Amino acid sequence: MKKIKCMRFVVTIFTVFLLFSCEKKTEIEFSSVKITPVFIDSLSIRAIQPLDENKVWFAADKGKVGLIDGDTPKLAVIKYGDSLLHFRSIAATKDAVFVLSIANPAVLYKIGFNGSEATNIEEVYTEKGDDVFYDSMKFWNENEGIAIGDPVENCMSVIITRDGGNTWKKISCENLPKVEKGEAAFAASNSNIAIFGKNAWVATGGRKSRVMHTSDKGKTWEIFDTPIVQGKAMTGIYSIDFLDENNGIIFGGNWEDKPFNEGNKAITKDGGKTWKLIANGKEPGYRSSVKFVPGTEGQRIVAVGSPGISFSGDGGKNWKELSKEGFFAIEFVNDSVAFASGNNRISKLVFKE
């Protein structure tokens, strides 16, 4: 009898230990964020590409492109003819950085990079037309990349490279889902494309808020409806991120009514086929960039926008405001350090538990 009681006691202690361990594991809150400006200029900066905790590339308006290397900004001004280009898309491979301008003409540049300095710059794609407007760009790997823009005909503009960015080819509308009149994308944060494996997801907004998907690096496409607010020019999905091939998040809202928090954030567990609203009717409202925090299995999520920085520690169910300082875009370096960009500045963000 004593032996049985002893065993029960051990089991009870073991169970308590397991419960305690599980509870401790799920305590993954960020309590605060330290914001340190690393670059200040009279620019609108919506596209950033961190290399590590001390280096970040950016592309901005007024033709300005640069690398912030610690305390040292290395800057260039890019003109097309006599005109200053405005950039909102950026991507990087091991030995090059790519920047793509909005509006007409759209010009994509490949900037050679040796790890500390730009070595050369070349124009690798140009597109002209009244409706041309490119929004964002990402690379699957060192050779294959994608950039997307607003419709020129009855489909989104999608260009693909298969040779490390040396050449880019536009996909015909015959091979892309048709969009509705007034459906486009937002060049708000270089984050309306998400990639994982061979997949890419492209978020739209305006008349319709949907998600385009390719599972074979742009060869074939499908499109899925979402419950995100839609119907007006400035409503829809502003940002998309995926943790793996199944789990993703979309975020946006109404830029003209930023406090509005209904139908502005949703998650998927089936690769984008279906989406479920989260924290509906709860803070935060409009945000222009959302990211899963690396290494946290989708539990930690940070969303930024001009109204401030918001954080969820439970996969998007509940959110809290970490700062009222506004940014357009955020990109993580690791599980606690990110860079964010906005009006006139780039800052380093260090999140603390």
mmCIF file of N, CA, C and O in Angstrom, residues 15-106:
data_model
loop_
_atom_site.group_PDB
_atom_site.id
_atom_site.type_symbol
_atom_site.label_atom_id
_atom_site.label_comp_id
_atom_site.label_asym_id
_atom_site.label_seq_id
_atom_site.Cartn_x
_atom_site.Cartn_y
_atom_site.Cartn_z
ATOM 1 N N THR A 15 3.117 15.121 -13.086
ATOM 2 C CA THR A 15 2.067 15.827 -13.812
ATOM 3 C C THR A 15 2.156 17.328 -13.577
ATOM 4 O O THR A 15 2.045 18.138 -14.500
ATOM 5 N N VAL A 16 2.336 17.709 -12.328
ATOM 6 C CA VAL A 16 2.489 19.131 -11.991
ATOM 7 C C VAL A 16 3.679 19.725 -12.722
ATOM 8 O O VAL A 16 3.623 20.828 -13.257
ATOM 9 N N PHE A 17 4.783 18.956 -12.786
ATOM 10 C CA PHE A 17 5.991 19.417 -13.469
ATOM 11 C C PHE A 17 5.719 19.648 -14.955
ATOM 12 O O PHE A 17 6.132 20.643 -15.533
ATOM 13 N N LEU A 18 4.975 18.700 -15.578
ATOM 14 C CA LEU A 18 4.642 18.839 -16.996
ATOM 15 C C LEU A 18 3.781 20.065 -17.242
ATOM 16 O O LEU A 18 4.008 20.835 -18.188
ATOM 17 N N LEU A 19 2.775 20.257 -16.385
ATOM 18 C CA LEU A 19 1.906 21.424 -16.531
ATOM 19 C C LEU A 19 2.698 22.716 -16.387
ATOM 20 O O LEU A 19 2.529 23.666 -17.152
ATOM 21 N N PHE A 20 3.572 22.734 -15.405
ATOM 22 C CA PHE A 20 4.395 23.916 -15.177
ATOM 23 C C PHE A 20 5.296 24.186 -16.376
ATOM 24 O O PHE A 20 5.446 25.305 -16.829
ATOM 25 N N SER A 21 5.874 23.091 -16.931
ATOM 26 C CA SER A 21 6.772 23.236 -18.080
ATOM 27 C C SER A 21 6.020 23.772 -19.281
ATOM 28 O O SER A 21 6.500 24.640 -19.996
ATOM 29 N N CYS A 22 4.794 23.236 -19.526
ATOM 30 C CA CYS A 22 4.006 23.679 -20.674
ATOM 31 C C CYS A 22 3.618 25.141 -20.527
ATOM 32 O O CYS A 22 3.696 25.917 -21.475
ATOM 33 N N GLU A 23 3.194 25.516 -19.315
ATOM 34 C CA GLU A 23 2.816 26.904 -19.087
ATOM 35 C C GLU A 23 4.007 27.830 -19.304
ATOM 36 O O GLU A 23 3.907 28.875 -19.926
ATOM 37 N N LYS A 24 5.149 27.407 -18.832
ATOM 38 C CA LYS A 24 6.341 28.242 -18.970
ATOM 39 C C LYS A 24 6.712 28.417 -20.432
ATOM 40 O O LYS A 24 7.098 29.485 -20.872
ATOM 41 N N LYS A 25 6.533 27.340 -21.234
ATOM 42 C CA LYS A 25 6.894 27.375 -22.646
ATOM 43 C C LYS A 25 6.020 28.352 -23.428
ATOM 44 O O LYS A 25 6.454 28.950 -24.393
ATOM 45 N N THR A 26 4.741 28.480 -23.005
ATOM 46 C CA THR A 26 3.832 29.340 -23.748
ATOM 47 C C THR A 26 3.911 30.808 -23.322
ATOM 48 O O THR A 26 3.232 31.639 -23.892
ATOM 49 N N GLU A 27 4.709 31.104 -22.323
ATOM 50 C CA GLU A 27 4.888 32.495 -21.909
ATOM 51 C C GLU A 27 5.913 33.158 -22.818
ATOM 52 O O GLU A 27 7.113 33.153 -22.567
ATOM 53 N N ILE A 28 5.416 33.707 -23.922
ATOM 54 C CA ILE A 28 6.325 34.257 -24.931
ATOM 55 C C ILE A 28 5.955 35.700 -25.254
ATOM 56 O O ILE A 28 6.001 36.129 -26.395
ATOM 57 N N GLU A 29 5.588 36.439 -24.255
ATOM 58 C CA GLU A 29 5.197 37.829 -24.451
ATOM 59 C C GLU A 29 6.410 38.733 -24.643
ATOM 60 O O GLU A 29 7.459 38.532 -24.046
ATOM 61 N N PHE A 30 6.257 39.720 -25.510
ATOM 62 C CA PHE A 30 7.150 40.874 -25.526
ATOM 63 C C PHE A 30 6.514 41.930 -24.632
ATOM 64 O O PHE A 30 5.335 42.255 -24.783
ATOM 65 N N SER A 31 7.285 42.455 -23.719
ATOM 66 C CA SER A 31 6.740 43.480 -22.813
ATOM 67 C C SER A 31 7.028 44.890 -23.299
ATOM 68 O O SER A 31 6.313 45.830 -22.946
ATOM 69 N N SER A 32 8.084 45.039 -24.121
ATOM 70 C CA SER A 32 8.444 46.379 -24.573
ATOM 71 C C SER A 32 9.325 46.287 -25.810
ATOM 72 O O SER A 32 9.788 45.201 -26.177
ATOM 73 N N VAL A 33 9.562 47.429 -26.440
ATOM 74 C CA VAL A 33 10.451 47.493 -27.582
ATOM 75 C C VAL A 33 11.317 48.748 -27.460
ATOM 76 O O VAL A 33 10.818 49.837 -27.156
ATOM 77 N N LYS A 34 12.600 48.577 -27.654
ATOM 78 C CA LYS A 34 13.539 49.697 -27.664
ATOM 79 C C LYS A 34 13.741 50.135 -29.115
ATOM 80 O O LYS A 34 14.122 49.324 -29.965
ATOM 81 N N ILE A 35 13.492 51.401 -29.393
ATOM 82 C CA ILE A 35 13.558 51.928 -30.759
ATOM 83 C C ILE A 35 14.725 52.895 -30.871
ATOM 84 O O ILE A 35 14.761 53.915 -30.190
ATOM 85 N N THR A 36 15.678 52.552 -31.737
ATOM 86 C CA THR A 36 16.869 53.386 -31.911
ATOM 87 C C THR A 36 17.003 53.798 -33.373
ATOM 88 O O THR A 36 17.208 52.945 -34.237
ATOM 89 N N PRO A 37 16.894 55.094 -33.684
ATOM 90 C CA PRO A 37 17.072 55.522 -35.075
ATOM 91 C C PRO A 37 18.501 55.236 -35.558
ATOM 92 O O PRO A 37 19.468 55.469 -34.829
ATOM 93 N N VAL A 38 18.623 54.702 -36.778
ATOM 94 C CA VAL A 38 19.942 54.449 -37.354
ATOM 95 C C VAL A 38 20.181 55.272 -38.615
ATOM 96 O O VAL A 38 21.309 55.354 -39.095
ATOM 97 N N PHE A 39 19.117 55.884 -39.142
ATOM 98 C CA PHE A 39 19.247 56.721 -40.335
ATOM 99 C C PHE A 39 18.081 57.690 -40.378
ATOM 100 O O PHE A 39 16.926 57.301 -40.203
ATOM 101 N N ILE A 40 18.403 58.966 -40.586
ATOM 102 C CA ILE A 40 17.370 60.007 -40.649
ATOM 103 C C ILE A 40 17.604 60.833 -41.911
ATOM 104 O O ILE A 40 18.718 61.289 -42.177
ATOM 105 N N ASP A 41 16.546 61.000 -42.694
ATOM 106 C CA ASP A 41 16.617 61.791 -43.918
ATOM 107 C C ASP A 41 15.191 62.166 -44.297
ATOM 108 O O ASP A 41 14.231 61.543 -43.834
ATOM 109 N N SER A 42 15.034 63.153 -45.141
ATOM 110 C CA SER A 42 13.699 63.612 -45.542
ATOM 111 C C SER A 42 13.180 62.729 -46.671
ATOM 112 O O SER A 42 13.041 63.152 -47.818
ATOM 113 N N LEU A 43 12.878 61.468 -46.327
ATOM 114 C CA LEU A 43 12.463 60.476 -47.302
ATOM 115 C C LEU A 43 11.257 59.698 -46.791
ATOM 116 O O LEU A 43 11.010 59.622 -45.591
ATOM 117 N N SER A 44 10.530 59.107 -47.720
ATOM 118 C CA SER A 44 9.523 58.106 -47.397
ATOM 119 C C SER A 44 10.140 56.750 -47.701
ATOM 120 O O SER A 44 10.395 56.416 -48.863
ATOM 121 N N ILE A 45 10.407 55.961 -46.650
ATOM 122 C CA ILE A 45 11.150 54.705 -46.810
ATOM 123 C C ILE A 45 10.208 53.539 -46.532
ATOM 124 O O ILE A 45 9.825 53.285 -45.392
ATOM 125 N N ARG A 46 9.850 52.808 -47.595
ATOM 126 C CA ARG A 46 8.886 51.718 -47.484
ATOM 127 C C ARG A 46 9.481 50.352 -47.814
ATOM 128 O O ARG A 46 8.771 49.350 -47.753
ATOM 129 N N ALA A 47 10.762 50.317 -48.187
ATOM 130 C CA ALA A 47 11.377 49.050 -48.573
ATOM 131 C C ALA A 47 12.739 48.909 -47.909
ATOM 132 O O ALA A 47 13.635 49.717 -48.151
ATOM 133 N N ILE A 48 12.877 47.885 -47.059
ATOM 134 C CA ILE A 48 14.148 47.634 -46.376
ATOM 135 C C ILE A 48 14.513 46.164 -46.491
ATOM 136 O O ILE A 48 13.651 45.295 -46.599
ATOM 137 N N GLN A 49 15.817 45.893 -46.454
ATOM 138 C CA GLN A 49 16.329 44.524 -46.545
ATOM 139 C C GLN A 49 17.524 44.383 -45.598
ATOM 140 O O GLN A 49 18.651 44.715 -45.949
ATOM 141 N N PRO A 50 17.297 43.887 -44.363
ATOM 142 C CA PRO A 50 18.420 43.700 -43.437
ATOM 143 C C PRO A 50 19.352 42.587 -43.899
ATOM 144 O O PRO A 50 18.917 41.592 -44.478
ATOM 145 N N LEU A 51 20.646 42.769 -43.622
ATOM 146 C CA LEU A 51 21.636 41.725 -43.861
ATOM 147 C C LEU A 51 22.039 41.049 -42.561
ATOM 148 O O LEU A 51 22.285 39.855 -42.525
ATOM 149 N N ASP A 52 22.145 41.843 -41.491
ATOM 150 C CA ASP A 52 22.415 41.329 -40.150
ATOM 151 C C ASP A 52 21.992 42.416 -39.167
ATOM 152 O O ASP A 52 21.282 43.351 -39.544
ATOM 153 N N GLU A 53 22.424 42.301 -37.911
ATOM 154 C CA GLU A 53 21.986 43.261 -36.891
ATOM 155 C C GLU A 53 22.569 44.655 -37.096
ATOM 156 O O GLU A 53 22.119 45.613 -36.458
ATOM 157 N N ASN A 54 23.564 44.784 -37.957
ATOM 158 C CA ASN A 54 24.212 46.088 -38.141
ATOM 159 C C ASN A 54 24.088 46.655 -39.555
ATOM 160 O O ASN A 54 24.446 47.805 -39.780
ATOM 161 N N LYS A 55 23.603 45.856 -40.489
ATOM 162 C CA LYS A 55 23.534 46.313 -41.873
ATOM 163 C C LYS A 55 22.121 46.170 -42.418
ATOM 164 O O LYS A 55 21.492 45.123 -42.266
ATOM 165 N N VAL A 56 21.644 47.227 -43.080
ATOM 166 C CA VAL A 56 20.335 47.168 -43.701
ATOM 167 C C VAL A 56 20.334 48.012 -44.974
ATOM 168 O O VAL A 56 20.783 49.145 -44.984
ATOM 169 N N TRP A 57 19.867 47.422 -46.062
ATOM 170 C CA TRP A 57 19.658 48.141 -47.317
ATOM 171 C C TRP A 57 18.289 48.808 -47.292
ATOM 172 O O TRP A 57 17.355 48.312 -46.634
ATOM 173 N N PHE A 58 18.150 49.903 -48.017
ATOM 174 C CA PHE A 58 16.833 50.518 -48.158
ATOM 175 C C PHE A 58 16.682 51.109 -49.551
ATOM 176 O O PHE A 58 17.650 51.402 -50.248
ATOM 177 N N ALA A 59 15.428 51.266 -49.958
ATOM 178 C CA ALA A 59 15.085 51.957 -51.202
ATOM 179 C C ALA A 59 13.939 52.902 -50.887
ATOM 180 O O ALA A 59 12.973 52.515 -50.221
ATOM 181 N N ALA A 60 14.024 54.139 -51.369
ATOM 182 C CA ALA A 60 13.071 55.169 -50.964
ATOM 183 C C ALA A 60 12.653 56.022 -52.153
ATOM 184 O O ALA A 60 12.959 55.729 -53.310
ATOM 185 N N ASP A 61 11.939 57.086 -51.849
ATOM 186 C CA ASP A 61 11.568 58.032 -52.897
ATOM 187 C C ASP A 61 12.771 58.938 -53.201
ATOM 188 O O ASP A 61 13.864 58.761 -52.658
ATOM 189 N N LYS A 62 12.574 59.876 -54.118
ATOM 190 C CA LYS A 62 13.619 60.830 -54.516
ATOM 191 C C LYS A 62 14.866 60.131 -55.064
ATOM 192 O O LYS A 62 15.981 60.654 -54.991
ATOM 193 N N GLY A 63 14.696 58.902 -55.583
ATOM 194 C CA GLY A 63 15.801 58.182 -56.182
ATOM 195 C C GLY A 63 16.828 57.653 -55.210
ATOM 196 O O GLY A 63 17.883 57.151 -55.627
ATOM 197 N N LYS A 64 16.560 57.722 -53.918
ATOM 198 C CA LYS A 64 17.574 57.397 -52.907
ATOM 199 C C LYS A 64 17.585 55.903 -52.577
ATOM 200 O O LYS A 64 16.561 55.312 -52.237
ATOM 201 N N VAL A 65 18.760 55.300 -52.697
ATOM 202 C CA VAL A 65 19.005 53.903 -52.338
ATOM 203 C C VAL A 65 20.266 53.872 -51.498
ATOM 204 O O VAL A 65 21.210 54.632 -51.739
ATOM 205 N N GLY A 66 20.316 52.992 -50.490
ATOM 206 C CA GLY A 66 21.511 52.996 -49.668
ATOM 207 C C GLY A 66 21.660 51.785 -48.769
ATOM 208 O O GLY A 66 20.736 50.989 -48.593
ATOM 209 N N LEU A 67 22.850 51.671 -48.215
ATOM 210 C CA LEU A 67 23.193 50.662 -47.210
ATOM 211 C C LEU A 67 23.577 51.388 -45.931
ATOM 212 O O LEU A 67 24.473 52.237 -45.939
ATOM 213 N N ILE A 68 22.895 51.071 -44.844
ATOM 214 C CA ILE A 68 23.269 51.591 -43.534
ATOM 215 C C ILE A 68 24.142 50.532 -42.881
ATOM 216 O O ILE A 68 23.686 49.441 -42.541
ATOM 217 N N ASP A 69 25.420 50.840 -42.727
ATOM 218 C CA ASP A 69 26.414 49.905 -42.189
ATOM 219 C C ASP A 69 26.842 50.413 -40.827
ATOM 220 O O ASP A 69 27.744 51.246 -40.711
ATOM 221 N N GLY A 70 26.170 49.936 -39.783
ATOM 222 C CA GLY A 70 26.430 50.462 -38.444
ATOM 223 C C GLY A 70 25.986 51.905 -38.368
ATOM 224 O O GLY A 70 24.816 52.231 -38.540
ATOM 225 N N ASP A 71 26.936 52.804 -38.133
ATOM 226 C CA ASP A 71 26.644 54.237 -38.086
ATOM 227 C C ASP A 71 26.929 54.926 -39.418
ATOM 228 O O ASP A 71 26.795 56.148 -39.518
ATOM 229 N N THR A 72 27.311 54.152 -40.428
ATOM 230 C CA THR A 72 27.737 54.744 -41.694
ATOM 231 C C THR A 72 26.708 54.527 -42.796
ATOM 232 O O THR A 72 26.456 53.388 -43.202
ATOM 233 N N PRO A 73 26.092 55.602 -43.306
ATOM 234 C CA PRO A 73 25.211 55.460 -44.461
ATOM 235 C C PRO A 73 25.997 55.553 -45.766
ATOM 236 O O PRO A 73 26.800 56.463 -45.955
ATOM 237 N N LYS A 74 25.791 54.589 -46.645
ATOM 238 C CA LYS A 74 26.415 54.600 -47.976
ATOM 239 C C LYS A 74 25.289 54.765 -48.980
ATOM 240 O O LYS A 74 24.503 53.838 -49.211
ATOM 241 N N LEU A 75 25.203 55.944 -49.574
ATOM 242 C CA LEU A 75 24.007 56.338 -50.306
ATOM 243 C C LEU A 75 24.277 56.567 -51.779
ATOM 244 O O LEU A 75 25.393 56.906 -52.189
ATOM 245 N N ALA A 76 23.228 56.401 -52.567
ATOM 246 C CA ALA A 76 23.280 56.712 -53.990
ATOM 247 C C ALA A 76 21.938 57.289 -54.407
ATOM 248 O O ALA A 76 20.898 56.982 -53.810
ATOM 249 N N VAL A 77 21.967 58.141 -55.418
ATOM 250 C CA VAL A 77 20.747 58.703 -56.008
ATOM 251 C C VAL A 77 20.658 58.206 -57.444
ATOM 252 O O VAL A 77 21.582 58.381 -58.230
ATOM 253 N N ILE A 78 19.545 57.562 -57.773
ATOM 254 C CA ILE A 78 19.374 56.960 -59.091
ATOM 255 C C ILE A 78 18.387 57.778 -59.910
ATOM 256 O O ILE A 78 17.273 58.068 -59.465
ATOM 257 N N LYS A 79 18.832 58.144 -61.119
ATOM 258 C CA LYS A 79 17.983 58.867 -62.053
ATOM 259 C C LYS A 79 17.740 58.019 -63.293
ATOM 260 O O LYS A 79 18.579 57.214 -63.692
ATOM 261 N N TYR A 80 16.574 58.204 -63.890
ATOM 262 C CA TYR A 80 16.278 57.606 -65.192
ATOM 263 C C TYR A 80 16.086 58.775 -66.155
ATOM 264 O O TYR A 80 15.078 59.487 -66.080
ATOM 265 N N GLY A 81 17.071 58.982 -67.000
ATOM 266 C CA GLY A 81 17.070 60.213 -67.788
ATOM 267 C C GLY A 81 17.266 61.388 -66.860
ATOM 268 O O GLY A 81 18.224 61.428 -66.075
ATOM 269 N N ASP A 82 16.342 62.322 -66.909
ATOM 270 C CA ASP A 82 16.410 63.489 -66.019
ATOM 271 C C ASP A 82 15.507 63.346 -64.805
ATOM 272 O O ASP A 82 15.400 64.269 -63.995
ATOM 273 N N SER A 83 14.867 62.191 -64.650
ATOM 274 C CA SER A 83 13.874 62.031 -63.591
ATOM 275 C C SER A 83 14.416 61.202 -62.431
ATOM 276 O O SER A 83 15.117 60.199 -62.631
ATOM 277 N N LEU A 84 14.060 61.620 -61.220
ATOM 278 C CA LEU A 84 14.353 60.824 -60.026
ATOM 279 C C LEU A 84 13.299 59.738 -59.895
ATOM 280 O O LEU A 84 12.101 60.013 -59.976
ATOM 281 N N LEU A 85 13.742 58.516 -59.716
ATOM 282 C CA LEU A 85 12.809 57.409 -59.547
ATOM 283 C C LEU A 85 12.388 57.281 -58.083
ATOM 284 O O LEU A 85 13.104 57.688 -57.173
ATOM 285 N N HIS A 86 11.213 56.679 -57.891
ATOM 286 C CA HIS A 86 10.719 56.441 -56.536
ATOM 287 C C HIS A 86 10.629 54.932 -56.334
ATOM 288 O O HIS A 86 9.990 54.227 -57.110
ATOM 289 N N PHE A 87 11.272 54.443 -55.260
ATOM 290 C CA PHE A 87 11.393 53.008 -55.029
ATOM 291 C C PHE A 87 10.577 52.570 -53.815
ATOM 292 O O PHE A 87 10.612 53.222 -52.773
ATOM 293 N N ARG A 88 9.870 51.436 -53.971
ATOM 294 C CA ARG A 88 9.160 50.824 -52.847
ATOM 295 C C ARG A 88 9.367 49.308 -52.799
ATOM 296 O O ARG A 88 8.703 48.622 -52.017
ATOM 297 N N SER A 89 10.243 48.795 -53.654
ATOM 298 C CA SER A 89 10.530 47.361 -53.686
ATOM 299 C C SER A 89 12.024 47.131 -53.592
ATOM 300 O O SER A 89 12.804 47.825 -54.254
ATOM 301 N N ILE A 90 12.408 46.138 -52.787
ATOM 302 C CA ILE A 90 13.818 45.782 -52.654
ATOM 303 C C ILE A 90 13.922 44.297 -52.332
ATOM 304 O O ILE A 90 13.029 43.716 -51.694
ATOM 305 N N ALA A 91 14.982 43.665 -52.810
ATOM 306 C CA ALA A 91 15.263 42.259 -52.497
ATOM 307 C C ALA A 91 16.759 42.050 -52.637
ATOM 308 O O ALA A 91 17.452 42.833 -53.287
ATOM 309 N N ALA A 92 17.261 40.981 -52.041
ATOM 310 C CA ALA A 92 18.708 40.734 -52.065
ATOM 311 C C ALA A 92 19.011 39.261 -52.261
ATOM 312 O O ALA A 92 18.279 38.386 -51.788
ATOM 313 N N THR A 93 20.105 38.992 -52.970
ATOM 314 C CA THR A 93 20.703 37.670 -53.030
ATOM 315 C C THR A 93 22.077 37.779 -52.387
ATOM 316 O O THR A 93 22.425 38.820 -51.816
ATOM 317 N N LYS A 94 22.875 36.742 -52.478
ATOM 318 C CA LYS A 94 24.176 36.732 -51.814
ATOM 319 C C LYS A 94 25.104 37.829 -52.314
ATOM 320 O O LYS A 94 25.830 38.445 -51.529
ATOM 321 N N ASP A 95 25.066 38.104 -53.604
ATOM 322 C CA ASP A 95 26.023 39.064 -54.165
ATOM 323 C C ASP A 95 25.371 40.214 -54.918
ATOM 324 O O ASP A 95 26.015 40.894 -55.711
ATOM 325 N N ALA A 96 24.075 40.447 -54.680
ATOM 326 C CA ALA A 96 23.406 41.554 -55.370
ATOM 327 C C ALA A 96 22.196 42.035 -54.592
ATOM 328 O O ALA A 96 21.603 41.292 -53.797
ATOM 329 N N VAL A 97 21.843 43.288 -54.832
ATOM 330 C CA VAL A 97 20.626 43.889 -54.283
ATOM 331 C C VAL A 97 19.816 44.414 -55.459
ATOM 332 O O VAL A 97 20.377 44.978 -56.407
ATOM 333 N N PHE A 98 18.504 44.244 -55.389
ATOM 334 C CA PHE A 98 17.623 44.657 -56.476
ATOM 335 C C PHE A 98 16.642 45.707 -55.968
ATOM 336 O O PHE A 98 16.057 45.552 -54.895
ATOM 337 N N VAL A 99 16.466 46.778 -56.731
ATOM 338 C CA VAL A 99 15.492 47.812 -56.395
ATOM 339 C C VAL A 99 14.634 48.066 -57.620
ATOM 340 O O VAL A 99 15.116 48.080 -58.757
ATOM 341 N N LEU A 100 13.333 48.265 -57.386
ATOM 342 C CA LEU A 100 12.361 48.409 -58.465
ATOM 343 C C LEU A 100 11.514 49.643 -58.204
ATOM 344 O O LEU A 100 10.956 49.803 -57.112
ATOM 345 N N SER A 101 11.414 50.501 -59.211
ATOM 346 C CA SER A 101 10.680 51.752 -59.033
ATOM 347 C C SER A 101 9.195 51.561 -59.296
ATOM 348 O O SER A 101 8.774 50.648 -60.011
ATOM 349 N N ILE A 102 8.409 52.449 -58.702
ATOM 350 C CA ILE A 102 6.976 52.475 -58.954
ATOM 351 C C ILE A 102 6.705 53.329 -60.199
ATOM 352 O O ILE A 102 7.587 53.992 -60.723
ATOM 353 N N ALA A 103 5.484 53.281 -60.662
ATOM 354 C CA ALA A 103 4.961 54.181 -61.695
ATOM 355 C C ALA A 103 5.692 54.036 -63.028
ATOM 356 O O ALA A 103 6.435 53.086 -63.250
ATOM 357 N N ASN A 104 5.447 54.964 -63.915
ATOM 358 C CA ASN A 104 5.907 54.895 -65.303
ATOM 359 C C ASN A 104 7.100 55.824 -65.523
ATOM 360 O O ASN A 104 6.978 57.022 -65.305
ATOM 361 N N PRO A 105 8.265 55.271 -65.930
ATOM 362 C CA PRO A 105 8.525 53.862 -66.215
ATOM 363 C C PRO A 105 8.912 53.099 -64.948
ATOM 364 O O PRO A 105 9.484 53.672 -64.026
ATOM 365 N N ALA A 106 8.604 51.804 -64.955
ATOM 366 C CA ALA A 106 9.112 50.926 -63.901
ATOM 367 C C ALA A 106 10.495 50.458 -64.330
ATOM 368 O O ALA A 106 10.652 49.904 -65.418
#
